[in-house]
Amino acid sequence: MADRKWWALGAISLATFMTYLDNNVINVALPTIQRDLGLSISELEWIVSGYILVFAGLMLVGGRLADVYGRRRIFMIGLAVFTTASFTAGLATDGASLIAARGVQGVGAALLTPTALALLRSVFPDARERGTAIGLWSAVGALALALGPLTGGFISERAHWGWIYLINAPIGIVTFGLGLWAIRVAPQDRVRHSLDVPGLMTSSLTLFALTYALIEGGGAGWTSPEILGAFGLAAVSAVTFTVIELRSREPMIDLSLFRSRVFSGGMLSTGLWAFGVFGIYFFTALYLQNALGFSPVEAGSSFVPMALLMAATAATAPRISRAFGTARTVAAGLLLMAVAVLGISFVGEGGSFGDLLPWFLVYGLGGGLLVPLTTAVLATLPLDRTGVAAGILNVSREVFGLLGITVLGAILGGRQASVLRDGAEPLTAFLSAYQFTLVVAAAIVLVGVPVSLFSLRAPKTPVSAEPPTGSETAAEIPAVPAA
């Protein structure tokens, strides 16, 4: 039975790989899909946005359902929903059915993603093994983020675009069978608390409205009644949710958790990372194709060395963290990423992949060092709340990531327009704006360095003659002196 937990890690990682891959596999295939199905620009945008909207909006719901009805059960349901929806999307013959299937995929991903992270804590109760498992799980996620554009470009150039989704079907079936056999959790992990329907409804409404505003704001106009109304609805729903949680006997989210230095600081560090990083992925893909003339496959391939190094570093990051401390490890990762983004900003129109590769590798090294951040945040929480906590962690990443694309996109667009008004050529204007935006993104990621050094430092515990009982969390038993 003990050996099954590593097979369980394989099932959890495969499911995560599919959901992460679907976040970005479609981008380079959009022109092909548009031609084949005769879609408008609006329909094309909703193929991407519909998935993100549902995924982000229901992630807290997925985490809570896992805490109430059992992580293994919700994981398997989410996997079945995601796999079925992927098969349907691959067979879609019109825009409406593809958009609908993508929305259902978002439901499956919202059940899978927070539950996968929570399951790792249930399946690996030992803190050291759990750190290794989260490192390997994060490595698989890193690979998926980089292989998405490559996979999408390869399929769109050499096969029918539907295989972008159909490929999930056999993977999902194998993962489902492996999960049924390998994933085992203790009986006390299976049922927890009441559902807190008012909390679920208001949190979902908040995230739906906020995500919608961030996705549609650029096109509709940030001061349009539609977008201002969405932001207003998000604010009112967030306040209502807070009041409900403060008065509830069994709140979905114990708001006192945010008084924890590690929990709140870890969320902020994750958000700052996502803010800078999501935008960099998005705009660097444009730079590679528009400025350097890369094909979709070449652009996707450019991220692979970075992802491989990130995956290798993620697998070893728990050991690095035990040697140097979580705070120093995460801060070093964010510093390396900020330096890499700044370095990329100096590569201009005449650049080549060889000029970018060193900075991509530095970026991958830094990204892999952030794995202990997830471990530290989960270690601060009671086991029966890890589903919602994992949901919060993923929501922080998604919402801040959308903010990064939105805000950095606005900065890039404004700078580009200004340079164009000064008489520059379009490509020159784009490069100038892109390089300036990278400097801003590097500065934002850099803020995470002091945040993580402060919030993730190990507490100073008094020397005791008695050895630890095993009930303490990893955060309470530092492996090294306080950072």
C-alpha positions as a printed Julia matrix, in Angstrom:
483×3 Matrix{Float64}:
   0.0    0.0     0.0
   2.86   2.36    0.82
   4.23   2.02   -2.69
   0.89   3.03   -4.19
   1.32   6.62   -3.06
   3.98   7.21   -5.72
   1.63   5.78   -8.34
  -1.01   8.11   -6.86
   1.42  10.99   -7.43
   1.61   9.88  -11.07
  -2.19  10.02  -11.43
  -2.42  13.43   -9.74
   0.43  14.79  -11.86
  -1.08  13.51  -15.12
  -4.39  15.19  -14.31
  -2.6   18.43  -13.47
  -0.6   18.17  -16.69
  -3.81  18.02  -18.75
  -5.41  21.04  -17.06
  -2.24  23.16  -17.21
  -1.71  22.2   -20.85
  -5.23  23.35  -21.71
  -4.46  26.79  -20.28
  -2.18  27.6   -23.2
  -2.25  24.82  -25.81
  -4.91  26.56  -27.88
  -3.3   29.97  -28.37
  -1.14  29.19  -31.41
  -3.92  27.06  -32.97
  -6.56  29.83  -32.91
  -6.0   30.98  -36.52
  -6.51  27.41  -37.76
  -9.69  26.98  -35.7
 -11.02  30.32  -36.95
 -10.55  29.31  -40.59
 -11.98  25.82  -40.13
 -15.12  26.83  -38.22
 -15.59  30.31  -39.73
 -15.58  32.05  -36.36
 -15.72  35.74  -35.56
 -13.06  37.4   -33.43
 -15.5   37.5   -30.5
 -16.2   33.77  -30.75
 -12.49  33.08  -30.98
 -11.83  35.08  -27.82
 -14.5   33.21  -25.91
 -12.94  29.84  -26.74
 -10.06  30.97  -24.55
 -11.92  33.24  -22.13
 -14.82  30.87  -21.43
 -12.47  28.25  -20.04
 -10.57  30.74  -17.88
 -13.78  32.37  -16.61
 -15.33  29.11  -15.41
 -12.02  27.73  -14.15
 -11.21  30.76  -12.0
 -14.81  31.34  -10.91
 -15.37  27.83   -9.53
 -11.95  27.01   -8.08
 -12.93  27.83   -4.49
 -16.07  25.77   -4.98
 -13.95  22.82   -6.1
 -11.74  23.13   -3.04
 -14.69  23.31   -0.67
 -16.44  20.34   -2.27
 -13.22  18.36   -1.81
 -13.12  19.24    1.9
 -16.78  18.32    2.4
 -17.29  15.25    0.22
 -13.76  13.87    0.01
 -10.75  14.83   -2.06
 -10.47  11.51   -3.89
 -14.15  11.52   -4.87
 -14.13  15.11   -6.18
 -10.82  14.5    -7.95
 -12.25  11.51   -9.83
 -15.45  13.41  -10.72
 -13.43  16.37  -11.97
 -11.22  14.08  -14.03
 -14.26  12.41  -15.62
 -15.86  15.78  -16.42
 -12.66  17.2   -17.89
 -11.94  14.13  -20.01
 -15.5   13.94  -21.39
 -15.54  17.66  -22.17
 -12.16  17.39  -23.92
 -13.51  14.63  -26.17
 -16.58  16.76  -26.96
 -14.43  19.82  -27.73
 -12.28  17.81  -30.11
 -15.36  16.77  -32.11
 -16.96  20.25  -32.17
 -18.19  21.4   -35.59
 -19.21  24.96  -34.73
 -18.21  27.77  -32.41
 -21.12  27.42  -29.97
 -20.47  23.76  -29.22
 -16.72  24.36  -28.85
 -17.26  27.28  -26.46
 -19.74  25.21  -24.42
 -17.34  22.26  -24.24
 -14.55  24.58  -23.14
 -16.78  25.89  -20.35
 -17.43  22.33  -19.13
 -13.68  21.72  -19.3
 -13.35  24.68  -16.94
 -15.75  23.0   -14.5
 -13.65  19.83  -14.55
 -10.42  21.79  -14.11
 -11.92  23.75  -11.18
 -12.66  20.45   -9.44
  -9.3   18.92  -10.3
  -6.76  21.65   -9.65
  -7.3   22.52   -5.96
  -8.16  18.9    -5.15
  -4.9   17.64   -6.66
  -2.81  19.83   -4.37
  -4.92  18.91   -1.33
  -4.6   15.21   -2.15
  -0.82  15.46   -2.04
  -1.03  16.38    1.63
  -3.42  13.49    2.33
  -1.46  10.89    0.38
   1.92  12.05    1.77
   1.48  12.75    5.51
   5.24  12.78    6.05
   6.48  16.35    5.59
   9.73  15.38    3.85
   8.03  13.02    1.4
   5.33  15.62    0.79
   7.95  18.21   -0.12
   9.46  15.81   -2.65
   6.01  14.97   -4.05
   5.06  18.63   -4.45
   8.4   19.25   -6.16
   7.78  16.48   -8.69
   4.16  17.61   -9.16
   5.34  21.18   -9.78
   7.91  19.91  -12.27
   5.15  18.27  -14.31
   3.16  21.52  -14.22
   6.19  23.48  -15.44
   6.58  21.12  -18.37
   2.92  21.53  -19.28
   3.16  25.34  -19.32
   5.99  25.24  -21.85
   4.87  22.26  -23.89
   1.42  23.81  -24.44
   2.45  26.24  -27.21
   4.73  23.61  -28.78
   1.97  20.97  -28.77
  -0.6   23.41  -30.1
   1.68  24.6   -32.87
   2.72  21.09  -33.9
  -0.87  19.78  -34.03
  -2.23  22.83  -35.85
   0.48  22.55  -38.52
   0.41  18.76  -39.01
  -3.04  17.43  -37.96
  -6.63  18.48  -37.38
  -6.88  21.04  -34.58
  -9.38  18.81  -32.73
  -6.5   16.59  -31.6
  -5.5   19.38  -29.22
  -8.43  18.18  -27.11
  -8.89  14.58  -28.27
  -5.42  13.7   -26.99
  -6.77  14.27  -23.46
  -9.25  11.39  -23.8
  -6.82   8.43  -23.65
  -4.66  10.21  -21.07
  -7.75  10.91  -18.96
  -8.96   7.29  -19.15
  -5.55   5.93  -18.1
  -5.32   8.5   -15.31
  -8.83   7.63  -14.09
  -7.98   3.92  -13.83
  -4.65   4.64  -12.15
  -6.32   7.01   -9.69
  -9.01   4.5    -8.72
  -6.34   1.93   -7.91
  -3.59   4.05   -6.39
  -5.14   7.03   -4.58
  -5.94   6.1    -0.99
  -6.8    8.53    1.8
  -7.57   8.06    5.46
 -11.3    7.71    6.35
 -11.22  10.92    8.39
 -10.21  12.85    5.25
 -13.41  12.01    3.41
 -16.17  14.12    4.96
 -15.71  17.54    6.51
 -18.02  20.37    7.53
 -21.17  21.77    5.98
 -21.2   23.03    2.41
 -21.66  26.76    3.24
 -23.86  27.45    0.2
 -24.03  31.26    0.75
 -20.23  31.37    0.88
 -19.93  29.27   -2.27
 -22.4   31.45   -4.18
 -20.91  34.81   -3.2
 -17.29  33.71   -3.7
 -18.13  32.32   -7.15
 -20.02  35.47   -8.11
 -17.06  37.59   -6.98
 -14.57  35.6    -9.04
 -16.83  35.34  -12.09
 -17.44  39.11  -12.13
 -13.8   40.02  -11.5
 -12.46  37.57  -14.08
 -15.01  38.72  -16.66
 -14.04  42.37  -16.14
 -10.33  41.59  -16.5
 -10.88  39.53  -19.65
 -13.29  41.9   -21.4
 -12.07  45.27  -20.11
  -9.57  45.88  -22.88
 -12.1   45.3   -25.63
 -15.19  46.86  -24.07
 -13.35  49.8   -22.48
 -12.41  50.05  -18.81
 -14.9   52.86  -18.18
 -17.79  51.26  -20.06
 -20.96  50.54  -18.03
 -20.52  46.8   -18.64
 -17.03  46.65  -17.12
 -17.68  49.13  -14.31
 -20.79  47.11  -13.45
 -18.76  43.89  -13.36
 -16.16  45.45  -11.06
 -18.93  46.85   -8.87
 -20.64  43.46   -8.67
 -17.33  41.83   -7.73
 -16.77  44.38   -4.93
 -20.3   44.02   -3.49
 -20.1   40.22   -3.68
 -16.68  40.21   -1.99
 -17.97  42.33    0.9
 -21.05  40.11    1.23
 -18.86  37.01    1.21
 -16.68  38.45    3.97
 -19.7   39.23    6.16
 -21.11  35.74    5.59
 -17.83  34.07    6.49
 -17.39  36.15    9.66
 -20.87  35.17   10.88
 -20.88  31.54    9.76
 -20.44  28.77   12.34
 -18.55  26.7     9.76
 -17.15  29.21    7.25
 -15.82  28.03    3.94
 -12.7   30.12    4.52
 -11.53  30.84    8.03
 -10.53  34.47    7.54
  -8.26  34.27   10.57
  -5.9   32.3     8.32
  -4.92  35.58    6.69
  -3.44  36.69   10.0
  -0.8   34.01    9.47
   2.39  35.6     8.19
   3.25  32.54    6.12
  -0.23  32.12    4.62
  -0.87  35.74    3.64
   2.74  36.41    2.63
   2.81  33.22    0.61
  -0.35  34.25   -1.24
   1.13  37.68   -1.99
   4.4   36.17   -3.21
   2.46  33.82   -5.48
   0.41  36.72   -6.79
   3.44  38.89   -7.52
   5.08  35.98   -9.33
   1.98  35.32  -11.44
   1.47  39.02  -12.2
   4.85  39.31  -13.86
   5.13  35.82  -15.27
   1.8   35.35  -17.07
   2.33  38.57  -18.97
   5.88  37.6   -19.9
   4.77  34.28  -21.36
   2.03  36.01  -23.34
   4.03  38.94  -24.73
   7.28  37.04  -25.31
   5.42  34.6   -27.55
   4.3   37.63  -29.59
   7.85  39.0   -29.63
   9.3   35.73  -30.89
   6.84  35.56  -33.79
   6.33  39.24  -34.65
   9.86  40.58  -34.12
  12.13  37.57  -34.63
  10.01  35.83  -37.27
   9.63  32.5   -35.47
   6.94  30.06  -36.6
   4.42  28.86  -33.97
   6.34  25.61  -33.5
   9.67  27.45  -33.24
   8.21  29.89  -30.72
   6.81  27.05  -28.64
  10.09  25.14  -28.83
  11.97  28.16  -27.49
  10.35  27.71  -24.07
  11.22  24.01  -23.76
  14.82  24.34  -22.4
  13.54  26.78  -19.8
  10.77  24.38  -18.81
  13.11  21.4   -18.59
  15.46  23.29  -16.26
  12.49  24.56  -14.25
  11.2   20.99  -13.9
  14.61  19.65  -12.85
  15.05  22.45  -10.31
  11.52  21.97   -8.96
  12.27  18.32   -8.25
  15.35  19.24   -6.17
  14.0   22.46   -4.61
  12.72  20.76   -1.41
  16.27  19.61   -0.6
  17.63  23.07   -1.37
  14.98  24.53    0.93
  15.93  22.18    3.76
  19.55  23.29    3.42
  19.06  27.06    3.1
  15.54  27.71    4.4
  12.28  28.33    2.58
  12.52  32.12    2.74
  15.98  32.29    1.2
  15.15  29.68   -1.46
  11.95  31.39   -2.64
  13.54  34.85   -2.49
  16.47  33.59   -4.58
  14.02  32.16   -7.12
  12.13  35.43   -7.46
  15.4   37.38   -7.71
  16.67  35.12  -10.5
  13.38  35.47  -12.37
  13.44  39.27  -12.07
  17.05  39.37  -13.32
  16.13  37.11  -16.25
  13.16  39.26  -17.28
  15.35  42.35  -17.11
  18.01  40.6   -19.2
  15.47  39.7   -21.89
  14.54  43.36  -22.14
  18.01  44.11  -23.59
  17.55  41.68  -26.51
  16.11  43.7   -29.38
  15.17  43.31  -33.02
  18.47  41.8   -34.06
  18.38  39.17  -31.35
  18.37  35.43  -31.8
  17.42  32.4   -29.77
  21.04  32.13  -28.68
  20.8   35.62  -27.16
  17.61  34.7   -25.28
  18.59  31.2   -24.12
  20.82  32.21  -21.15
  18.07  34.42  -19.76
  15.43  31.72  -20.36
  17.59  29.28  -18.4
  18.08  31.72  -15.52
  14.32  32.21  -15.52
  13.71  28.45  -15.43
  16.18  28.02  -12.56
  14.41  30.72  -10.55
  10.94  29.38  -11.28
  11.89  25.91  -10.06
  13.04  27.31   -6.71
   9.51  28.52   -5.89
   8.2   25.01   -5.08
   8.81  25.34   -1.3
   6.41  28.29   -1.3
   3.48  25.93   -1.91
   4.73  23.48    0.72
   5.11  26.23    3.32
   1.6   27.61    2.76
  -0.07  24.19    3.0
   1.92  23.34    6.13
   0.29  26.21    8.03
  -3.22  24.8     7.61
  -5.3   22.09    9.29
  -5.71  19.04    7.08
  -9.48  19.47    6.75
  -9.05  22.89    5.09
  -6.43  22.08    2.49
  -8.95  21.83   -0.36
 -10.13  25.42    0.0
  -6.58  26.56    0.79
  -5.34  25.01   -2.44
  -8.21  26.75   -4.19
  -7.17  30.11   -2.73
  -3.58  29.52   -3.81
  -4.65  28.74   -7.37
  -7.15  31.63   -7.45
  -4.35  33.98   -6.39
  -2.26  32.73   -9.27
  -5.04  32.94  -11.88
  -6.43  36.34  -10.87
  -3.02  37.97  -10.47
  -1.98  36.35  -13.75
  -4.95  37.91  -15.51
  -4.1   41.21  -13.85
  -0.56  40.84  -15.2
  -1.75  40.32  -18.76
  -4.26  43.16  -18.4
  -2.06  45.77  -16.71
   1.13  44.93  -18.58
  -0.89  44.81  -21.79
  -2.25  48.29  -21.06
   1.28  49.56  -20.37
   2.56  47.99  -23.57
  -0.33  49.38  -25.61
   0.02  52.87  -24.18
   3.78  52.96  -24.71
   3.43  51.59  -28.24
   0.85  54.23  -29.15
   3.07  56.97  -27.76
   6.09  55.82  -29.79
   3.96  55.52  -32.93
   2.78  59.1   -32.48
   6.43  60.15  -32.46
   6.78  58.74  -35.98
   8.39  55.35  -35.29
   7.76  52.27  -37.44
   5.22  49.73  -36.03
   7.88  47.09  -35.29
  10.14  49.65  -33.61
   7.21  50.88  -31.53
   6.31  47.34  -30.46
   9.89  46.53  -29.47
  10.26  49.73  -27.47
   6.98  49.08  -25.66
   7.8   45.4   -25.1
  11.19  46.18  -23.59
   9.73  48.84  -21.31
   7.0   46.44  -20.19
   9.61  43.81  -19.31
  11.39  46.29  -17.04
   8.09  47.0   -15.24
   7.39  43.26  -14.9
  10.89  42.66  -13.5
  10.34  45.36  -10.88
   7.03  43.78   -9.85
   8.54  40.3    -9.48
  11.42  41.84   -7.52
   8.96  43.11   -4.88
   8.35  39.48   -4.01
  11.94  39.11   -2.73
  11.55  41.15    0.5
   7.97  39.89    0.88
   9.09  36.26    0.87
  12.14  36.93    3.07
   9.86  38.45    5.69
   6.8   36.22    5.49
   8.39  32.81    4.94
  11.18  33.04    7.51
  11.12  30.18   10.0
   9.88  31.05   13.48
  12.35  31.09   16.31
  11.36  28.26   18.6
  12.7   27.81   22.11
  15.1   24.93   22.66
  13.29  21.98   24.21
  14.68  18.87   25.82
  11.91  16.81   24.27
  12.0   15.73   20.62
   9.18  16.76   18.26
   6.08  14.61   18.55
   5.39  14.58   14.82
   2.25  16.67   15.12
   4.04  19.91   14.3
   3.96  21.18   10.76
   7.04  21.59    8.62
   6.82  25.35    9.12
   7.04  24.87   12.91
  10.18  22.69   12.8
  12.77  24.59   10.79
  15.54  22.48    9.29
  17.96  25.41    9.53
  18.26  28.54   11.65
  15.64  31.21   11.03
  16.1   32.95    7.7
